[in-house]
Amino acid sequence: MFLHGTSRINEAGHLEIGGCDVTELKAEYGTPLYIMDEQLVRRRAREYVDAFTASGLGFQVAYASKAFSVMAMCRIADEEGLSLDVVSDGELYTALQAGFPAERIHFHGNNKTPDEIEMAIEAGIGCFVVDNLVELRLLQAIAASKGANVKILLRVTPGVEAHAHHAYASTGQTDSKFGFDIGNGSALEAVRLASDQANLQLLGVHSHIGSQIFETEGFQLAVERIAEFTRKVKEELGIDFPVVNLGGGFGIRYVEGDTPLAVSDYVAAITDAVKTHFAGISDHLPEIWVEPGRSIVGDAGTTLYTVGTSKEIPGVRKYVAVDGGMTDNPRPALYESKYEAILANRANEAGEETVSIAGKCCESGDMLIWDVELPKVNSGDLLAVACTGAYNYSMASNYNRIRRPAVVFVQNGQSDLVVRRESHQDIIANDVVPQRIAKQPVTK
Ligand code: LLP
């Protein structure tokens, strides 16, 4: 298994992350356990900030909190000077409760509810990314009723098909549920309308072309198309865009064969394209915003499991089951995503058998990894799956009423609990048994 960030094999032959031996983390917190390498998260955040600073352009790096939204992560994003992208009242609430400055929060989504819009305006967030005309009218009406002036970007689809890891992760093409299409004229119409709304201040446009992208071409093409559009808007409507938001989607290495670029290379490709294509459209180059999620937290996460049962089917394969699965990592079942693993308590031993890692859900699709080479695996061994920091905890479920794991941050030999493990009590916390069918007075 590739060792990311501060991960290393220590003298005892155990996996160690952030200076913490994972066998000790298991003893303290139990398994399954999400372990986040705090130093690596901060390093990734700084790589973005440093690369944009070097470009000389104005910028905001908004951490896409959908990748991993918990209060401690919002604190780190704030400390590192990032902005924050939220897509629901839940993500907004998390950020506000963590003390994240509202003016650096951007609200996304293709179906923001009136309640969400009110909550965000009352909190004083920095910007709405408006997805469609229904939302535009609703936002204007709510802003007017509150006497508020609200900054907006318009989400556009530049007609770029990014080479994302799965069709569900491509969003920049014309046939998408998101945004106003540039190609068919609806984006220009939206700009005309938006600039007419008394309580809305149009800052510019937003595009997000997909996720887990390894090449720069898609981003460069999006910049080119948006620049052409910006020129047209300027010529036909006399409107300038002070901001262009290019979304997220920067890829990371999950398994051998994944070939992400360095953060600085993605940023340089984007900022160079902006300098080339936006030159001369108006007096100033626009401020560039991006929204990385996966590439800030993905490779910093490791999930630690305890091995339970195994089953060998002679001539077919050996299944090894762990105490988690699709409930804490639905990505293999959803996208056929691939992961690497290591036997974390005997990490210095050579591979001896090829096994497939199964989860514990009542579902045959609940497989975490097919065919991974490990030392001979026994019950009670610890299995670490790497690169689980993004879209794992945030997409976890209670299927089969399995309790969601704890999350710890590790750094410099210290571990800090940032999400406690769900209890049995948590599992039934929202259940209500009507008295008429209750067997006994309900106690919780
Ligand atoms: N901005 C917008 C508008 C987005 O829709 C997304 C991701 C991002 C930024 C962040 O993209 P990132 O840098 O993380 O690639 N659940 C899927 C990924 C879905 C991505 C949705 N939007 C997965 O597990 O691969």
Short mmCIF file of C-alpha atoms and ligand atoms in Angstrom, two decimals:
data_model
loop_
_atom_site.label_atom_id
_atom_site.label_comp_id
_atom_site.label_asym_id
_atom_site.label_seq_id
_atom_site.Cartn_x
_atom_site.Cartn_y
_atom_site.Cartn_z
CA MET A 1 0.00 0.00 0.00
CA PHE A 2 1.21 3.46 -0.86
CA LEU A 3 1.92 5.40 2.34
CA HIS A 4 0.42 8.89 2.17
CA GLY A 5 1.45 11.91 4.22
CA THR A 6 2.86 11.01 7.62
CA SER A 7 1.91 7.31 7.35
CA ARG A 8 4.83 4.97 7.99
CA ILE A 9 5.61 1.51 9.29
CA ASN A 10 7.16 1.77 12.76
CA GLU A 11 9.73 -0.43 14.48
CA ALA A 12 6.99 -2.69 15.85
CA GLY A 13 5.81 -3.34 12.31
CA HIS A 14 2.64 -1.37 12.88
CA LEU A 15 1.17 1.31 10.69
CA GLU A 16 1.67 4.70 12.26
CA ILE A 17 -0.11 7.89 11.18
CA GLY A 18 0.61 11.34 12.55
CA GLY A 19 3.05 9.69 14.96
CA CYS A 20 0.25 7.48 16.38
CA ASP A 21 0.50 3.68 16.30
CA VAL A 22 -2.80 2.43 14.92
CA THR A 23 -2.88 -0.52 17.35
CA GLU A 24 -3.00 2.06 20.15
CA LEU A 25 -5.69 4.03 18.32
CA LYS A 26 -7.74 0.83 18.11
CA ALA A 27 -7.28 0.25 21.86
CA GLU A 28 -8.42 3.79 22.63
CA TYR A 29 -11.21 4.36 20.13
CA GLY A 30 -12.20 0.94 18.75
CA THR A 31 -12.89 0.11 15.12
CA PRO A 32 -13.98 0.89 12.50
CA LEU A 33 -12.18 4.17 12.90
CA TYR A 34 -11.58 7.02 10.48
CA ILE A 35 -8.10 8.43 11.06
CA MET A 36 -7.30 11.84 9.54
CA ASP A 37 -3.70 12.93 9.05
CA GLU A 38 -4.09 16.57 10.11
CA GLN A 39 -0.68 17.61 8.85
CA LEU A 40 -1.50 16.33 5.36
CA VAL A 41 -4.84 18.16 5.29
CA ARG A 42 -3.11 21.39 6.24
CA ARG A 43 -0.35 20.75 3.69
CA ARG A 44 -2.87 20.33 0.89
CA ALA A 45 -4.70 23.51 1.92
CA ARG A 46 -1.40 25.42 1.89
CA GLU A 47 -0.46 24.02 -1.50
CA TYR A 48 -3.56 25.66 -2.96
CA VAL A 49 -3.05 28.95 -1.16
CA ASP A 50 0.66 29.10 -2.03
CA ALA A 51 0.06 28.25 -5.71
CA PHE A 52 -2.58 30.96 -6.09
CA THR A 53 -0.45 33.46 -4.21
CA ALA A 54 2.38 32.72 -6.64
CA SER A 55 0.06 33.38 -9.60
CA GLY A 56 -0.46 36.97 -8.52
CA LEU A 57 -4.21 36.73 -9.19
CA GLY A 58 -6.85 37.53 -6.60
CA PHE A 59 -8.33 34.26 -5.31
CA GLN A 60 -10.42 32.32 -2.85
CA VAL A 61 -9.90 28.62 -2.19
CA ALA A 62 -13.24 27.32 -0.91
CA TYR A 63 -13.02 23.89 0.69
CA ALA A 64 -15.97 21.84 -0.65
CA SER A 65 -17.25 20.65 2.69
CA LYS A 66 -19.41 17.90 1.12
CA ALA A 67 -16.20 15.84 0.98
CA PHE A 68 -15.95 15.77 4.78
CA SER A 69 -18.11 18.14 6.78
CA VAL A 70 -17.51 18.14 10.52
CA MET A 71 -16.93 21.06 12.85
CA ALA A 72 -13.23 20.32 13.45
CA MET A 73 -12.60 20.28 9.70
CA CYS A 74 -14.34 23.65 9.36
CA ARG A 75 -11.98 24.98 12.05
CA ILE A 76 -8.96 23.76 10.08
CA ALA A 77 -10.31 25.27 6.85
CA ASP A 78 -10.74 28.58 8.69
CA GLU A 79 -7.28 28.44 10.26
CA GLU A 80 -5.74 27.78 6.85
CA GLY A 81 -7.50 30.81 5.37
CA LEU A 82 -9.83 28.82 3.13
CA SER A 83 -13.41 29.74 2.25
CA LEU A 84 -16.14 27.11 2.47
CA ASP A 85 -18.59 25.65 -0.02
CA VAL A 86 -21.81 24.31 1.52
CA VAL A 87 -24.78 22.69 -0.21
CA SER A 88 -27.37 22.30 2.51
CA ASP A 89 -28.62 23.79 5.73
CA GLY A 90 -26.83 20.92 7.51
CA GLU A 91 -23.43 21.83 6.10
CA LEU A 92 -24.15 25.52 6.71
CA TYR A 93 -25.17 24.84 10.31
CA THR A 94 -22.02 22.76 10.88
CA ALA A 95 -19.85 25.61 9.59
CA LEU A 96 -21.63 28.31 11.59
CA GLN A 97 -21.55 26.25 14.79
CA ALA A 98 -17.82 25.80 14.24
CA GLY A 99 -17.45 29.58 14.14
CA PHE A 100 -16.57 29.66 10.46
CA PRO A 101 -16.86 33.29 9.23
CA ALA A 102 -20.16 33.54 7.35
CA GLU A 103 -18.80 35.99 4.80
CA ARG A 104 -16.45 33.29 3.49
CA ILE A 105 -19.24 30.72 2.99
CA HIS A 106 -20.61 30.02 -0.51
CA PHE A 107 -23.96 28.27 -0.82
CA HIS A 108 -24.38 25.76 -3.67
CA GLY A 109 -27.07 23.35 -4.82
CA ASN A 110 -29.69 22.94 -7.52
CA ASN A 111 -32.67 22.99 -5.16
CA LYS A 112 -32.10 25.30 -2.23
CA THR A 113 -35.28 25.47 -0.16
CA PRO A 114 -36.82 28.76 0.99
CA ASP A 115 -35.83 27.85 4.57
CA GLU A 116 -32.22 27.28 3.54
CA ILE A 117 -32.10 30.58 1.66
CA GLU A 118 -33.52 32.46 4.66
CA MET A 119 -31.10 30.81 7.04
CA ALA A 120 -28.14 31.67 4.81
CA ILE A 121 -29.20 35.30 4.29
CA GLU A 122 -29.77 35.75 8.02
CA ALA A 123 -26.33 34.31 8.71
CA GLY A 124 -24.83 36.80 6.24
CA ILE A 125 -23.06 34.32 3.99
CA GLY A 126 -20.69 35.61 1.33
CA CYS A 127 -22.31 34.34 -1.83
CA PHE A 128 -25.03 32.16 -3.34
CA VAL A 129 -24.20 30.14 -6.42
CA VAL A 130 -27.52 30.37 -8.25
CA ASP A 131 -28.35 27.29 -10.26
CA ASN A 132 -31.59 28.07 -12.12
CA LEU A 133 -34.31 30.66 -12.78
CA VAL A 134 -36.69 29.40 -10.11
CA GLU A 135 -33.97 29.91 -7.54
CA LEU A 136 -33.07 33.33 -8.95
CA ARG A 137 -36.63 34.60 -8.47
CA LEU A 138 -36.98 32.99 -5.05
CA LEU A 139 -33.68 34.44 -3.87
CA GLN A 140 -34.63 37.93 -5.09
CA ALA A 141 -38.02 37.71 -3.34
CA ILE A 142 -36.55 36.52 -0.03
CA ALA A 143 -33.70 39.04 -0.16
CA ALA A 144 -36.21 41.84 -0.86
CA SER A 145 -38.44 40.74 2.03
CA LYS A 146 -35.44 41.01 4.35
CA GLY A 147 -34.10 44.21 2.84
CA ALA A 148 -30.86 42.34 2.13
CA ASN A 149 -28.37 42.74 -0.67
CA VAL A 150 -27.10 39.33 -1.68
CA LYS A 151 -24.01 38.51 -3.73
CA ILE A 152 -24.44 35.81 -6.34
CA LEU A 153 -22.59 33.79 -8.94
CA LEU A 154 -24.48 32.07 -11.73
CA ARG A 155 -23.66 28.42 -12.26
CA VAL A 156 -23.02 27.74 -15.93
CA THR A 157 -22.28 24.59 -17.91
CA PRO A 158 -19.48 25.38 -20.34
CA GLY A 159 -20.08 22.23 -22.43
CA VAL A 160 -16.93 20.49 -21.23
CA GLU A 161 -17.01 16.74 -20.68
CA ALA A 162 -14.38 16.08 -18.05
CA HIS A 163 -12.72 12.70 -17.74
CA ALA A 164 -14.11 12.05 -14.30
CA HIS A 165 -13.88 8.69 -12.56
CA HIS A 166 -17.58 7.92 -13.09
CA ALA A 167 -20.35 9.36 -15.27
CA TYR A 168 -22.15 10.52 -12.14
CA ALA A 169 -19.18 12.71 -11.32
CA SER A 170 -19.26 14.67 -14.61
CA THR A 171 -21.19 17.89 -14.41
CA GLY A 172 -19.94 20.38 -16.99
CA GLN A 173 -21.72 18.96 -20.03
CA THR A 174 -24.88 20.43 -21.57
CA ASP A 175 -27.12 17.56 -20.43
CA SER A 176 -26.68 18.13 -16.71
CA LYS A 177 -29.11 18.88 -13.90
CA PHE A 178 -26.86 21.75 -12.88
CA GLY A 179 -26.66 25.29 -14.10
CA PHE A 180 -27.36 27.48 -17.13
CA ASP A 181 -25.98 26.29 -20.42
CA ILE A 182 -23.65 28.67 -22.24
CA GLY A 183 -24.09 26.94 -25.59
CA ASN A 184 -27.87 27.27 -25.87
CA GLY A 185 -28.04 30.89 -24.73
CA SER A 186 -29.70 30.31 -21.37
CA ALA A 187 -26.63 31.53 -19.49
CA LEU A 188 -26.67 34.89 -21.27
CA GLU A 189 -30.37 35.24 -20.57
CA ALA A 190 -29.75 34.44 -16.91
CA VAL A 191 -27.06 37.15 -16.71
CA ARG A 192 -29.49 39.67 -18.19
CA LEU A 193 -32.16 38.75 -15.66
CA ALA A 194 -29.83 38.52 -12.68
CA SER A 195 -28.32 41.91 -13.32
CA ASP A 196 -31.83 43.40 -13.21
CA GLN A 197 -32.70 42.16 -9.71
CA ALA A 198 -32.72 44.96 -7.16
CA ASN A 199 -31.49 42.88 -4.23
CA LEU A 200 -28.94 40.72 -6.02
CA GLN A 201 -25.38 41.67 -6.85
CA LEU A 202 -23.97 39.57 -9.68
CA LEU A 203 -20.27 38.81 -9.09
CA GLY A 204 -19.75 36.45 -12.01
CA VAL A 205 -20.09 32.84 -13.02
CA HIS A 206 -19.29 29.42 -11.63
CA SER A 207 -18.50 26.18 -13.40
CA HIS A 208 -17.65 22.74 -12.01
CA ILE A 209 -16.76 20.20 -14.66
CA GLY A 210 -16.46 17.00 -12.65
CA SER A 211 -14.52 15.15 -9.98
CA GLN A 212 -11.33 13.07 -9.67
CA ILE A 213 -9.88 14.64 -12.85
CA PHE A 214 -6.23 14.00 -13.73
CA GLU A 215 -5.76 16.24 -16.77
CA THR A 216 -5.64 20.01 -17.04
CA GLU A 217 -7.28 20.20 -20.50
CA GLY A 218 -10.85 20.19 -19.18
CA PHE A 219 -10.13 23.07 -16.81
CA GLN A 220 -8.30 25.03 -19.51
CA LEU A 221 -11.16 24.51 -21.95
CA ALA A 222 -13.66 25.61 -19.32
CA VAL A 223 -11.62 28.78 -18.73
CA GLU A 224 -11.54 29.46 -22.47
CA ARG A 225 -15.30 28.98 -22.88
CA ILE A 226 -16.06 31.11 -19.84
CA ALA A 227 -13.72 33.83 -21.11
CA GLU A 228 -15.53 33.85 -24.48
CA PHE A 229 -18.80 34.08 -22.60
CA THR A 230 -17.49 36.88 -20.38
CA ARG A 231 -16.42 38.82 -23.48
CA LYS A 232 -19.88 38.40 -24.98
CA VAL A 233 -21.55 39.53 -21.74
CA LYS A 234 -19.33 42.60 -21.70
CA GLU A 235 -20.02 43.42 -25.36
CA GLU A 236 -23.76 42.77 -25.37
CA LEU A 237 -24.76 43.77 -21.84
CA GLY A 238 -21.87 45.98 -20.73
CA ILE A 239 -21.45 43.86 -17.59
CA ASP A 240 -18.09 42.93 -15.99
CA PHE A 241 -17.48 39.79 -13.95
CA PRO A 242 -15.14 40.48 -11.03
CA VAL A 243 -15.17 36.78 -10.07
CA VAL A 244 -14.88 33.48 -11.93
CA ASN A 245 -15.31 30.28 -9.91
CA LEU A 246 -13.92 27.13 -11.53
CA GLY A 247 -15.21 24.59 -9.01
CA GLY A 248 -13.31 21.56 -7.77
CA GLY A 249 -12.55 18.15 -9.18
CA PHE A 250 -8.76 17.86 -8.81
CA GLY A 251 -7.78 14.19 -8.67
CA ILE A 252 -5.87 12.21 -6.06
CA ARG A 253 -4.03 8.89 -5.99
CA TYR A 254 -6.21 6.08 -4.65
CA VAL A 255 -4.40 3.16 -6.29
CA GLU A 256 -1.41 2.46 -8.47
CA GLY A 257 -2.09 3.77 -11.96
CA ASP A 258 -3.88 6.90 -10.73
CA THR A 259 -1.89 9.83 -12.05
CA PRO A 260 -2.96 13.05 -10.38
CA LEU A 261 -0.94 16.21 -10.91
CA ALA A 262 0.54 18.23 -8.09
CA VAL A 263 -1.83 20.87 -6.76
CA SER A 264 0.55 23.56 -8.01
CA ASP A 265 0.31 22.16 -11.56
CA TYR A 266 -3.49 22.26 -11.61
CA VAL A 267 -3.47 25.79 -10.24
CA ALA A 268 -0.77 26.98 -12.67
CA ALA A 269 -2.71 25.53 -15.62
CA ILE A 270 -5.83 27.39 -14.52
CA THR A 271 -4.21 30.70 -13.68
CA ASP A 272 -2.14 30.69 -16.87
CA ALA A 273 -5.27 29.99 -18.91
CA VAL A 274 -7.04 32.86 -17.14
CA LYS A 275 -4.17 35.24 -17.93
CA THR A 276 -4.25 34.17 -21.58
CA HIS A 277 -7.98 34.11 -22.25
CA PHE A 278 -9.24 36.94 -20.05
CA ALA A 279 -6.62 39.47 -21.21
CA GLY A 280 -8.25 42.64 -22.45
CA ILE A 281 -11.87 41.77 -21.60
CA SER A 282 -11.93 44.38 -18.85
CA ASP A 283 -9.44 46.50 -16.90
CA HIS A 284 -8.72 43.76 -14.36
CA LEU A 285 -8.35 40.02 -14.55
CA PRO A 286 -11.12 38.38 -12.53
CA GLU A 287 -10.56 36.99 -9.06
CA ILE A 288 -10.37 33.19 -9.36
CA TRP A 289 -12.21 30.96 -6.90
CA VAL A 290 -11.86 27.18 -6.75
CA GLU A 291 -13.61 24.54 -4.64
CA PRO A 292 -11.40 21.53 -3.96
CA GLY A 293 -12.91 18.88 -1.71
CA ARG A 294 -11.38 15.46 -2.38
CA SER A 295 -7.88 16.84 -2.96
CA ILE A 296 -7.83 18.57 0.45
CA VAL A 297 -8.97 15.64 2.61
CA GLY A 298 -8.98 12.47 0.48
CA ASP A 299 -5.49 11.09 0.89
CA ALA A 300 -5.32 12.23 4.51
CA GLY A 301 -7.94 9.68 5.58
CA THR A 302 -7.38 6.04 6.53
CA THR A 303 -10.07 3.68 7.78
CA LEU A 304 -9.02 1.12 10.35
CA TYR A 305 -11.03 -2.10 10.62
CA THR A 306 -10.80 -5.27 12.68
CA VAL A 307 -10.87 -8.52 10.74
CA GLY A 308 -13.59 -10.92 11.83
CA THR A 309 -14.60 -13.94 9.80
CA SER A 310 -13.23 -15.37 6.60
CA LYS A 311 -14.44 -17.89 4.06
CA GLU A 312 -12.37 -19.76 1.54
CA ILE A 313 -14.07 -21.10 -1.58
CA PRO A 314 -11.52 -23.55 -2.99
CA GLY A 315 -10.42 -22.59 -6.46
CA VAL A 316 -12.52 -19.43 -6.38
CA ARG A 317 -11.48 -16.91 -3.74
CA LYS A 318 -11.08 -16.13 -0.07
CA TYR A 319 -13.38 -13.59 1.51
CA VAL A 320 -12.15 -11.74 4.59
CA ALA A 321 -14.81 -9.75 6.43
CA VAL A 322 -14.20 -6.59 8.43
CA ASP A 323 -16.34 -4.82 11.03
CA GLY A 324 -17.45 -2.06 8.62
CA GLY A 325 -18.14 -1.87 4.91
CA MET A 326 -20.50 -0.01 2.62
CA THR A 327 -21.98 1.84 5.59
CA ASP A 328 -18.70 3.68 6.22
CA ASN A 329 -17.45 3.55 2.60
CA PRO A 330 -20.19 3.29 -0.03
CA ARG A 331 -17.88 4.28 -2.89
CA PRO A 332 -16.91 0.78 -4.11
CA ALA A 333 -20.60 -0.23 -4.23
CA LEU A 334 -21.66 3.06 -5.84
CA TYR A 335 -18.85 3.77 -8.27
CA GLU A 336 -16.75 0.59 -8.28
CA SER A 337 -14.03 2.68 -6.65
CA LYS A 338 -10.74 1.00 -5.94
CA TYR A 339 -8.72 1.15 -2.74
CA GLU A 340 -5.44 -0.14 -1.35
CA ALA A 341 -5.10 -1.82 2.04
CA ILE A 342 -2.45 -3.00 4.45
CA LEU A 343 -2.48 -5.38 7.40
CA ALA A 344 -1.84 -2.64 9.91
CA ASN A 345 -0.64 -4.72 12.88
CA ARG A 346 1.82 -6.74 10.73
CA ALA A 347 2.61 -4.12 8.15
CA ASN A 348 6.21 -5.27 7.70
CA GLU A 349 5.26 -8.81 6.64
CA ALA A 350 5.32 -9.86 3.00
CA GLY A 351 2.18 -10.67 1.04
CA GLU A 352 1.21 -14.34 1.28
CA GLU A 353 -2.35 -14.64 0.03
CA THR A 354 -4.78 -12.83 -2.23
CA VAL A 355 -8.06 -12.10 -0.51
CA SER A 356 -11.16 -9.99 -1.10
CA ILE A 357 -12.35 -7.68 1.65
CA ALA A 358 -16.04 -7.89 2.45
CA GLY A 359 -18.13 -5.63 4.64
CA LYS A 360 -20.63 -6.85 7.21
CA CYS A 361 -23.86 -5.67 5.55
CA CYS A 362 -26.53 -8.06 4.36
CA GLU A 363 -25.79 -7.36 0.75
CA SER A 364 -23.46 -9.20 -1.59
CA GLY A 365 -22.39 -5.91 -3.20
CA ASP A 366 -20.90 -4.88 0.12
CA MET A 367 -17.31 -5.45 -0.93
CA LEU A 368 -14.54 -2.97 -0.11
CA ILE A 369 -11.66 -4.42 -2.16
CA TRP A 370 -11.46 -7.30 -4.62
CA ASP A 371 -8.19 -9.25 -4.75
CA VAL A 372 -5.67 -7.61 -2.48
CA GLU A 373 -2.41 -9.28 -1.54
CA LEU A 374 -1.84 -9.48 2.24
CA PRO A 375 0.14 -11.55 4.74
CA LYS A 376 -1.88 -14.51 6.06
CA VAL A 377 -4.90 -12.79 7.63
CA ASN A 378 -6.31 -13.91 10.99
CA SER A 379 -9.33 -12.88 13.01
CA GLY A 380 -8.43 -9.90 15.16
CA ASP A 381 -5.91 -8.49 12.69
CA LEU A 382 -6.23 -4.82 11.81
CA LEU A 383 -6.85 -3.80 8.23
CA ALA A 384 -6.17 -0.22 7.13
CA VAL A 385 -7.73 1.10 3.93
CA ALA A 386 -6.01 4.21 2.60
CA CYS A 387 -7.37 7.36 0.99
CA THR A 388 -10.77 7.37 2.67
CA GLY A 389 -10.80 11.00 3.81
CA ALA A 390 -13.22 12.27 1.16
CA TYR A 391 -16.80 11.13 0.58
CA ASN A 392 -16.60 8.36 3.15
CA TYR A 393 -17.71 9.75 6.51
CA SER A 394 -19.82 12.31 4.63
CA MET A 395 -21.61 9.55 2.68
CA ALA A 396 -21.80 7.03 5.52
CA SER A 397 -25.16 5.54 6.44
CA ASN A 398 -26.83 3.53 9.16
CA TYR A 399 -27.88 0.74 6.79
CA ASN A 400 -28.56 -2.42 8.80
CA ARG A 401 -28.60 -0.01 11.76
CA ILE A 402 -24.83 -0.13 11.84
CA ARG A 403 -23.42 2.68 13.96
CA ARG A 404 -21.26 5.22 12.18
CA PRO A 405 -17.59 5.12 13.27
CA ALA A 406 -15.65 7.67 15.23
CA VAL A 407 -13.26 10.10 13.52
CA VAL A 408 -9.91 11.07 15.02
CA PHE A 409 -7.39 13.67 13.91
CA VAL A 410 -3.79 12.64 14.46
CA GLN A 411 -0.69 14.83 14.45
CA ASN A 412 2.70 14.85 16.21
CA GLY A 413 1.91 11.71 18.18
CA GLN A 414 -1.37 13.10 19.49
CA SER A 415 -4.86 11.90 18.63
CA ASP A 416 -8.00 13.98 19.09
CA LEU A 417 -11.52 12.68 18.78
CA VAL A 418 -13.49 14.90 16.36
CA VAL A 419 -16.59 12.73 15.89
CA ARG A 420 -17.57 10.24 18.56
CA ARG A 421 -18.73 6.76 17.59
CA GLU A 422 -22.50 6.49 17.39
CA SER A 423 -24.10 4.68 20.31
CA HIS A 424 -27.01 2.24 20.33
CA GLN A 425 -28.98 5.11 21.82
CA ASP A 426 -28.13 7.26 18.77
CA ILE A 427 -29.52 4.55 16.52
CA ILE A 428 -33.02 4.88 18.00
CA ALA A 429 -32.79 8.55 18.94
CA ASN A 430 -35.27 9.64 16.27
CA ASP A 431 -37.60 6.65 16.50
CA VAL A 432 -41.07 7.24 17.90
CA VAL A 433 -43.33 4.36 18.91
CA PRO A 434 -46.95 5.55 19.06
CA GLN A 435 -48.54 4.66 22.42
CA ARG A 436 -51.27 2.63 20.71
CA ILE A 437 -48.76 0.04 19.49
CA ALA A 438 -46.27 0.32 22.32
CA LYS A 439 -45.65 -2.90 24.22
CA GLN A 440 -44.48 -1.07 27.28
CA PRO A 441 -44.03 2.60 28.15
CA VAL A 442 -41.27 3.68 25.85
CA THR A 443 -38.02 4.49 27.61
CA LYS A 444 -34.88 5.53 25.84
N1 LLP B 1 -17.81 22.20 -6.31
C1 LLP B 1 -18.97 21.66 -6.74
C2 LLP B 1 -20.01 22.52 -7.28
C3 LLP B 1 -19.17 20.28 -6.67
O1 LLP B 1 -20.31 19.76 -7.12
C4 LLP B 1 -18.14 19.46 -6.13
C5 LLP B 1 -18.33 18.01 -6.02
C6 LLP B 1 -16.97 20.06 -5.67
C7 LLP B 1 -16.83 21.44 -5.80
C8 LLP B 1 -15.84 19.29 -5.08
O2 LLP B 1 -15.29 18.38 -5.96
P1 LLP B 1 -13.95 17.57 -5.58
O3 LLP B 1 -12.83 18.55 -5.51
O4 LLP B 1 -14.20 16.93 -4.26
O5 LLP B 1 -13.80 16.58 -6.66
N2 LLP B 1 -19.42 11.45 -4.15
C9 LLP B 1 -18.52 11.41 -5.29
C10 LLP B 1 -18.04 12.81 -5.66
C11 LLP B 1 -19.16 13.74 -5.99
C12 LLP B 1 -18.66 15.14 -6.20
C13 LLP B 1 -19.78 16.08 -6.15
N3 LLP B 1 -19.41 17.45 -6.32
C14 LLP B 1 -17.35 10.51 -4.97
O6 LLP B 1 -17.34 9.91 -3.90
O7 LLP B 1 -16.45 10.34 -5.80
#
